[in-house]
Coordinates of C-alpha atoms and ligand atoms in Angstrom, one line a residue:
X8 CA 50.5 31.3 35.4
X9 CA 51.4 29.8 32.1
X10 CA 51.2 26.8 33.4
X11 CA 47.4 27.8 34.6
X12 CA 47.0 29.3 31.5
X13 CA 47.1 26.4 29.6
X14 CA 45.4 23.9 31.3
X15 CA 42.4 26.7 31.0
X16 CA 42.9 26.4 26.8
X17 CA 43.6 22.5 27.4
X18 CA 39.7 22.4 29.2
X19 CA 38.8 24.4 26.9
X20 CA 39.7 22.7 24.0
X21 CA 38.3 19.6 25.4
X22 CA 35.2 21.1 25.9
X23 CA 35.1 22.4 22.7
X24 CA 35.6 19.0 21.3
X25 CA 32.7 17.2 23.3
X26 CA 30.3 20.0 22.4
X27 CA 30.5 19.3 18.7
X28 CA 30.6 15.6 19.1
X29 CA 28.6 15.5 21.7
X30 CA 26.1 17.6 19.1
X31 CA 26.8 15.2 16.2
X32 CA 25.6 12.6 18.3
X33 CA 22.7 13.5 20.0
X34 CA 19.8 10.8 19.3
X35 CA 17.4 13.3 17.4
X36 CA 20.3 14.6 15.2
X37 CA 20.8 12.0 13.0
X38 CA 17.7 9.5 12.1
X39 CA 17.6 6.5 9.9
X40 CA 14.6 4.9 9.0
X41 CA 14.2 1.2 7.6
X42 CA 11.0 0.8 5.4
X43 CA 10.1 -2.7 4.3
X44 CA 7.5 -3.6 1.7
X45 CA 6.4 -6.3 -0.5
X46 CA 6.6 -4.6 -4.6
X47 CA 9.5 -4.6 -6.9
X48 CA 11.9 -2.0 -8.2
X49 CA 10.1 -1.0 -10.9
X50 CA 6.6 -0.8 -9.4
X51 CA 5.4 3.1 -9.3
X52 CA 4.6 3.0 -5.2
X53 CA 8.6 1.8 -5.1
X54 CA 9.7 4.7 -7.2
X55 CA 7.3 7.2 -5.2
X56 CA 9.3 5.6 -2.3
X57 CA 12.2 6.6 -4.1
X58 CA 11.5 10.1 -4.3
X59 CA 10.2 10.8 -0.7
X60 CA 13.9 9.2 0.5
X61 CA 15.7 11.8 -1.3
X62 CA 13.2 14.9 -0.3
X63 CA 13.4 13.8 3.0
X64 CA 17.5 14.1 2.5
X65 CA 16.9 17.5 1.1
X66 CA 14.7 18.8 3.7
X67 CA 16.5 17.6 6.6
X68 CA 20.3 18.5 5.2
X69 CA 20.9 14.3 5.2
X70 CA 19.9 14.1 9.0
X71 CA 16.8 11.7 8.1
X72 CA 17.4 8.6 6.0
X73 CA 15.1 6.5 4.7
X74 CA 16.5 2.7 3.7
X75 CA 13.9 1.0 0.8
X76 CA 13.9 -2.8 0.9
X77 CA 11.5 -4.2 -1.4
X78 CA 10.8 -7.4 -2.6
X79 CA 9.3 -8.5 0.5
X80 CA 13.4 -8.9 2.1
X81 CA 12.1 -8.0 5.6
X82 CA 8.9 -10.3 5.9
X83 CA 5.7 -10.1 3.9
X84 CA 3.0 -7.5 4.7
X85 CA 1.5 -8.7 7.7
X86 CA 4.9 -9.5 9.6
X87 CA 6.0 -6.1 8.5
X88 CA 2.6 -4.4 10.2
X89 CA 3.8 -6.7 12.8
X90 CA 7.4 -6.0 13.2
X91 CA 6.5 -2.0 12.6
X92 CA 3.3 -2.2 15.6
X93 CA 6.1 -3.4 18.1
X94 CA 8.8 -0.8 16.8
X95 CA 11.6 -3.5 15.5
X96 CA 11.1 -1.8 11.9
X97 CA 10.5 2.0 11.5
X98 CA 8.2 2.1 8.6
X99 CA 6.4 -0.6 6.2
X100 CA 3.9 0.2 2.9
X101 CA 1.4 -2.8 2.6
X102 CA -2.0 -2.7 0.8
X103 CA -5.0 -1.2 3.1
X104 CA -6.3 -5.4 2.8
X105 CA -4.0 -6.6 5.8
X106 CA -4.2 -3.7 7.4
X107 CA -7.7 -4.7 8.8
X108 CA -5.7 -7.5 10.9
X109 CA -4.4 -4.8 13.0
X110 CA -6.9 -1.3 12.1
X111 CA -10.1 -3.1 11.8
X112 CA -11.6 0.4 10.4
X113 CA -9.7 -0.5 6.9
X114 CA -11.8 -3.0 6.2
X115 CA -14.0 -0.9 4.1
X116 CA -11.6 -0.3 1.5
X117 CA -12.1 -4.2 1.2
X118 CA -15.8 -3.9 -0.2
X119 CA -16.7 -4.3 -3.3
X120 CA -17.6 -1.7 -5.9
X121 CA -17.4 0.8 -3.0
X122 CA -16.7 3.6 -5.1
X123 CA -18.4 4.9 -7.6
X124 CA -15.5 6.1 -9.7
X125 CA -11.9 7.1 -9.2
X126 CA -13.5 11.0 -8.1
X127 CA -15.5 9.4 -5.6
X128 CA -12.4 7.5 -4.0
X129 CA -10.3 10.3 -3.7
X130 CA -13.0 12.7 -2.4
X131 CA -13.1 10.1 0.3
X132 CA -9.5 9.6 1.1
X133 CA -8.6 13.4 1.2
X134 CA -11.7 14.0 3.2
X135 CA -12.1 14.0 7.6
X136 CA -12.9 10.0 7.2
X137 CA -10.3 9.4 4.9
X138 CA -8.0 11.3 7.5
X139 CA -9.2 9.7 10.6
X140 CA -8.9 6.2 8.9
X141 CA -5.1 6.9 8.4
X142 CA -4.8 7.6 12.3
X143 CA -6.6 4.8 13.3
X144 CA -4.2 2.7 14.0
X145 CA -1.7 5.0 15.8
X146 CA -3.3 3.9 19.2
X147 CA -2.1 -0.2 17.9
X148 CA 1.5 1.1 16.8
X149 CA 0.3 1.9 13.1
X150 CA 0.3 5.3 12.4
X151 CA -1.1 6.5 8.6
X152 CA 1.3 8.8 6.9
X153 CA -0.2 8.9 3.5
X154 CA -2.5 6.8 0.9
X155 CA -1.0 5.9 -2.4
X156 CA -3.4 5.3 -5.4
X157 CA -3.2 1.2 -6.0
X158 CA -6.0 1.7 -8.9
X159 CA -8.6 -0.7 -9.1
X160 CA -8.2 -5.2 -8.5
X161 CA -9.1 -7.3 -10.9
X162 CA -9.1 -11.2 -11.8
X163 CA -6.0 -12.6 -13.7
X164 CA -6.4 -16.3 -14.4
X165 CA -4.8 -19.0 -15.8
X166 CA -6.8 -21.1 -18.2
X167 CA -9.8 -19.3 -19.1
X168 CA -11.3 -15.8 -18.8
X169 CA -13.2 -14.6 -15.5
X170 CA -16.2 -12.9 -17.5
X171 CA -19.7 -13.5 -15.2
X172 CA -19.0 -15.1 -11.6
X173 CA -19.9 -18.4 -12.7
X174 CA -16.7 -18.3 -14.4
X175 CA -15.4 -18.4 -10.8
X176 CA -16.9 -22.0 -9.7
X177 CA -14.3 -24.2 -8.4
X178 CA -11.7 -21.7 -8.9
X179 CA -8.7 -21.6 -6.2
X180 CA -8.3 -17.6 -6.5
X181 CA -5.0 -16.1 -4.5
X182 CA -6.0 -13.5 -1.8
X183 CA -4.2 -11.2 0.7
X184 CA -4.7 -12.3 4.1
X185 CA -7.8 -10.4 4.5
X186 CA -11.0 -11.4 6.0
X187 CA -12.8 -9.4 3.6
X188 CA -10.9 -10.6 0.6
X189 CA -12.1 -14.1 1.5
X190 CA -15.9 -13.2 1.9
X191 CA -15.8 -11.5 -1.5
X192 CA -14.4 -14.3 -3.4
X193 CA -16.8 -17.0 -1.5
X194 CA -19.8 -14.2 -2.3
X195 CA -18.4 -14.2 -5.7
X196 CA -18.5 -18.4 -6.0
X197 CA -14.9 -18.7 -6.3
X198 CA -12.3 -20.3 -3.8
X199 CA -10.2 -17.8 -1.7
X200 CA -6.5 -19.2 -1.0
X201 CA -4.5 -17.0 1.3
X202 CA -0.8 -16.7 -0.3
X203 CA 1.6 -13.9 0.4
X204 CA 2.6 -12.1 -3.0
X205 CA 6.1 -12.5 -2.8
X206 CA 5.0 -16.1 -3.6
X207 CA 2.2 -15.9 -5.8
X208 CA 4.2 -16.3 -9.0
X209 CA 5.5 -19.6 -8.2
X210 CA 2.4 -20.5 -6.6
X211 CA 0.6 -19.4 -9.7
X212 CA 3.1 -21.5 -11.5
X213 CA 3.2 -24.7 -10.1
X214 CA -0.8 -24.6 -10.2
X215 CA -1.6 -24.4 -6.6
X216 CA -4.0 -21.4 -7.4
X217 CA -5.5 -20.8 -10.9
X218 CA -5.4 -16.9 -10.9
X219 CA -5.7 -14.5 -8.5
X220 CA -6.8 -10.6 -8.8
X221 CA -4.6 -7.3 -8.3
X222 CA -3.9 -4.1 -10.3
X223 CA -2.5 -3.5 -14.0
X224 CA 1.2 -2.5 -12.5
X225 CA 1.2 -5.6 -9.9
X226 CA 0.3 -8.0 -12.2
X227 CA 2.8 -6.8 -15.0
X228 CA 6.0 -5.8 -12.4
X229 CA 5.8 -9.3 -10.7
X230 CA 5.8 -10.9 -14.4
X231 CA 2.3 -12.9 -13.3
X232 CA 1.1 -12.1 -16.8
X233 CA 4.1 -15.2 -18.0
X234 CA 1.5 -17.2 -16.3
X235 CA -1.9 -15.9 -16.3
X236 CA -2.9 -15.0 -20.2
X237 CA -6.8 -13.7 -19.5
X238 CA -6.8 -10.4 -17.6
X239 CA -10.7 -9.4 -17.0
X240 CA -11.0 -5.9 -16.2
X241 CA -14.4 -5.9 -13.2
X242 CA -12.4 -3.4 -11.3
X243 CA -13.7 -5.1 -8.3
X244 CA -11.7 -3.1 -5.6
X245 CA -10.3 0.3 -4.9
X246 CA -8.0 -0.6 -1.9
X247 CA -5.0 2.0 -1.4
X248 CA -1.7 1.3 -0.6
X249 CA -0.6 3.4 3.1
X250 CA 2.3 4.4 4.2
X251 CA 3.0 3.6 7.9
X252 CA 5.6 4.6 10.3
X253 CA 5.6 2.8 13.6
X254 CA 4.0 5.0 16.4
X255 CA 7.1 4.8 19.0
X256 CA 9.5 5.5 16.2
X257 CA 7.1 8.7 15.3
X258 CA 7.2 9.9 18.9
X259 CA 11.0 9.7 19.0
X260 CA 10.8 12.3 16.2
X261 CA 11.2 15.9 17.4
X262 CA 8.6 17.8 15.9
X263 CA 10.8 19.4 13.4
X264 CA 11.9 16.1 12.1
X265 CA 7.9 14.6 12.1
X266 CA 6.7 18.0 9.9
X267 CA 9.7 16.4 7.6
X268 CA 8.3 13.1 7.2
X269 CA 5.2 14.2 7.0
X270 CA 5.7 16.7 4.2
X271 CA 8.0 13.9 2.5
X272 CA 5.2 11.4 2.3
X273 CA 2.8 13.8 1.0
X274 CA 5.0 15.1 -1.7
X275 CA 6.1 11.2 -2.4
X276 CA 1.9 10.6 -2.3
X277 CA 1.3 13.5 -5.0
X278 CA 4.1 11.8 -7.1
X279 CA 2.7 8.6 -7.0
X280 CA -0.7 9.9 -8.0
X281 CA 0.8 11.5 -11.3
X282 CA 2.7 8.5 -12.2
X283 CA 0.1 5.5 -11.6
X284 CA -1.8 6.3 -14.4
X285 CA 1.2 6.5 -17.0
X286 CA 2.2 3.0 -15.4
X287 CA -1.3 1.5 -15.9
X288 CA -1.2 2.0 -19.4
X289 CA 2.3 0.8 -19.6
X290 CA 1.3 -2.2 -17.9
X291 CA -1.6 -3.3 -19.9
X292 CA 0.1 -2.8 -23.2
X293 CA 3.0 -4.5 -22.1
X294 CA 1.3 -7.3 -21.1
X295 CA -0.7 -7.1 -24.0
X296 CA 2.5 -7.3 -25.8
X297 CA 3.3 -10.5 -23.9
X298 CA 0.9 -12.4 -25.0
X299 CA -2.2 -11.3 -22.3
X300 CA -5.4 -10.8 -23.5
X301 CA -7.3 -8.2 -21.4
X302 CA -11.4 -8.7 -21.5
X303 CA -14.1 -6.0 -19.9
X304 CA -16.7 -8.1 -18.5
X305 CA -20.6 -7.1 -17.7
X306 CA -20.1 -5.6 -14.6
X307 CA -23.7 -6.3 -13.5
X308 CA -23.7 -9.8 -12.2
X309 CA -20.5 -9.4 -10.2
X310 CA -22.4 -6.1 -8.2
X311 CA -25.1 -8.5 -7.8
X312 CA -23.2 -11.5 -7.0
X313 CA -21.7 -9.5 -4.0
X314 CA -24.7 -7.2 -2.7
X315 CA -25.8 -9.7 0.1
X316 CA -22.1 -9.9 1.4
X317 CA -22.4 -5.6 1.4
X318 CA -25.5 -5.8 3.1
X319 CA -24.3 -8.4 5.7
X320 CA -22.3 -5.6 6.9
X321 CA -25.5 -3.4 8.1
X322 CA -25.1 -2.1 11.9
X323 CA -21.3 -2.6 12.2
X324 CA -19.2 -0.5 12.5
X325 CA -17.8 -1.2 8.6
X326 CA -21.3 -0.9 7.6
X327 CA -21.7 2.6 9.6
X328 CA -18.1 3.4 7.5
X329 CA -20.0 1.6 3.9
X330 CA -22.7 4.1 4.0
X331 CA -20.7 7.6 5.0
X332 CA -19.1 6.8 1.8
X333 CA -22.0 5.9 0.1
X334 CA -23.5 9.3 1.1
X335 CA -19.9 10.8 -0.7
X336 CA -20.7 9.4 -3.9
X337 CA -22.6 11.7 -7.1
X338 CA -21.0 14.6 -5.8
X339 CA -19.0 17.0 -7.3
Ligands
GCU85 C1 -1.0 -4.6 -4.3 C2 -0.4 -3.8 -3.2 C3 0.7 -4.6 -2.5 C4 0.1 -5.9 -2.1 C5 -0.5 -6.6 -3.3 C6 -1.1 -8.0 -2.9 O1 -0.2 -4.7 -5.4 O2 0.2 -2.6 -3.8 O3 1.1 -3.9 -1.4 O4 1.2 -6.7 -1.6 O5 -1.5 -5.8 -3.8 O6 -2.0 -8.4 -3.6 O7 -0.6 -8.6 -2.0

């Protein structure tokens, strides 16, 4: 009997012990998540990154961890989309431009002065389309989770100040591996030369382009203001940054853990939103600091310069997206 006995306890025990491992274990219990992107440390869609990482700790009692590598240490945008589309990395952030290599929908965000104002854009992106753009690409791998504001592109140069588009003649401008990067700067008259960022400043450096366009914080966190003195504000752009988790990695979520993430990346979004403006700022008077002088061109000839490109796009499907948004503009 006592011997009976405690074999029963010895089972039990055992049993016991394999439960709570076995819990501790289970694949959904614990998840970590490996985001790669291209910006710095300091760059205000890093630090939003920053903050969805520890909400998502806090929501999920340090279950879900999210691992930052920035710098562009796992690949540069497009192998990222690529790496994250066949589920060897979780998550990526890259600029809505290469995007359009895998979601060809994303395009749009690639056409010039688009957008009305900053109103206009973000009446867009929080609206049905701005919704059904972000989950575009979960059928290719790429599911949306979230815009971040990435302000508006402009041209940084080298040796002398982009102020009409004749400026641009004979220019090698930097672009992100975009097809409609490329058409804008031929419709502007410049010379589009694909480089990844994470080596535009040495590209910038040894003269292999002679400027190349982005936003205030880009240009000032990757120092490319050490190189390129004349920033001309045209504004030419509003492309967002997203925020993409691979589509198997999403499914492997249990729904509890996917209403996480998903609440994560919008708080992380609304963060980013508050601080990109403060950053702007920062960046243009650091820069002018520097020794950058920032111009405001006419913005008349470059909307004219590019309107036969925009109209090129007429009964395709990026045209059909052009004017839906068009349609959102002047309202309230
Ligand atoms: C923006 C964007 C980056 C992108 C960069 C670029 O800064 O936030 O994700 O890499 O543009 O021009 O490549």
């Amino acid at each position: 009997l006592l011997l009976v006995g405690c074999a029963t306890c010895l089972l039990l025990a055992i049993a016991a012990v394999a439960v709570a491992t076995g819990a501790a274990m289970a694949p959904a219990d614990r998840v970590e998540l490996k985001l790669g992107h291209s910006l710095d440390q300091n760059h205000p869609v890093h630090l939003a990154m920053e903050f969805m990482k520890e909400r998502l700790a806090e929501k999920s009692s340090g279950t879900m961890i999210l691992e930052i590598r920035p710098n562009g240490q796992l690949g540069a945008e497009t192998e990222c989309l690529s790496l994250v589309q066949r589920g060897v990395l979780a998550m990526t952030k890259t600029s809505a431009a290469p995007l359009e290599n895998f979601v060809p929908e994303m395009a749009v965000f690639g056409i010039p002065f688009l957008f009305e104002d900053e109103a206009h854009f973000w009446r867009v992106l929080h609206s049905d389309l701005g919704n059904d753009l972000l989950e575009a690409g979960a059928d290719s791998g790429l599911r949306g989770l979230s815009y971040y504001d990435a302000g508006a592109r402009s041209f940084y140069t080298i040796s002398r100040p982009i102020m009409t588009p004749e400026d641009l003649k004979g220019l090698l401008i930097r672009v992100q591996e975009s097809p409609t990067s490329i058409a804008m700067i031929e419709s502007l008259g410049g010379s589009p030369t694909p480089v990844d960022f994470g080596d535009l400043y040495t590209a910038l450096q040894q003269g292999v382009v002679d400027g190349a366009e982005n936003n205030p914080p880009s240009f000032y966190t990757n120092r490319h203001y050490e190189v390129c003195k004349h920033l001309s504000l045209d504004q030419h752009t509003r492309t967002p940054d997203v925020l993409i988790i691979s589509q198997r990695w999403w499914q492997r979520l249990t729904p509890q853990q996917q209403q996480w993430l998903a609440e994560a990346a919008q708080e992380s979004a609304e963060y980013e939103r508050k601080l990109w403006q403060e950053k702007t700022q920062e960046a243009l008077a650091g820069a002018e600091e520097r020794g950058v002088t920032i111009h405001h061109p006419d913005l008349e000839p470059f909307r004219q310069s590019v309107s036969s490109m925009v109209e090129s796009y007429a009964g395709t499907p990026t045209g059909d997206l052009i004017e839906k948004i068009q349609a959102m503009g002047g309202e309230q």
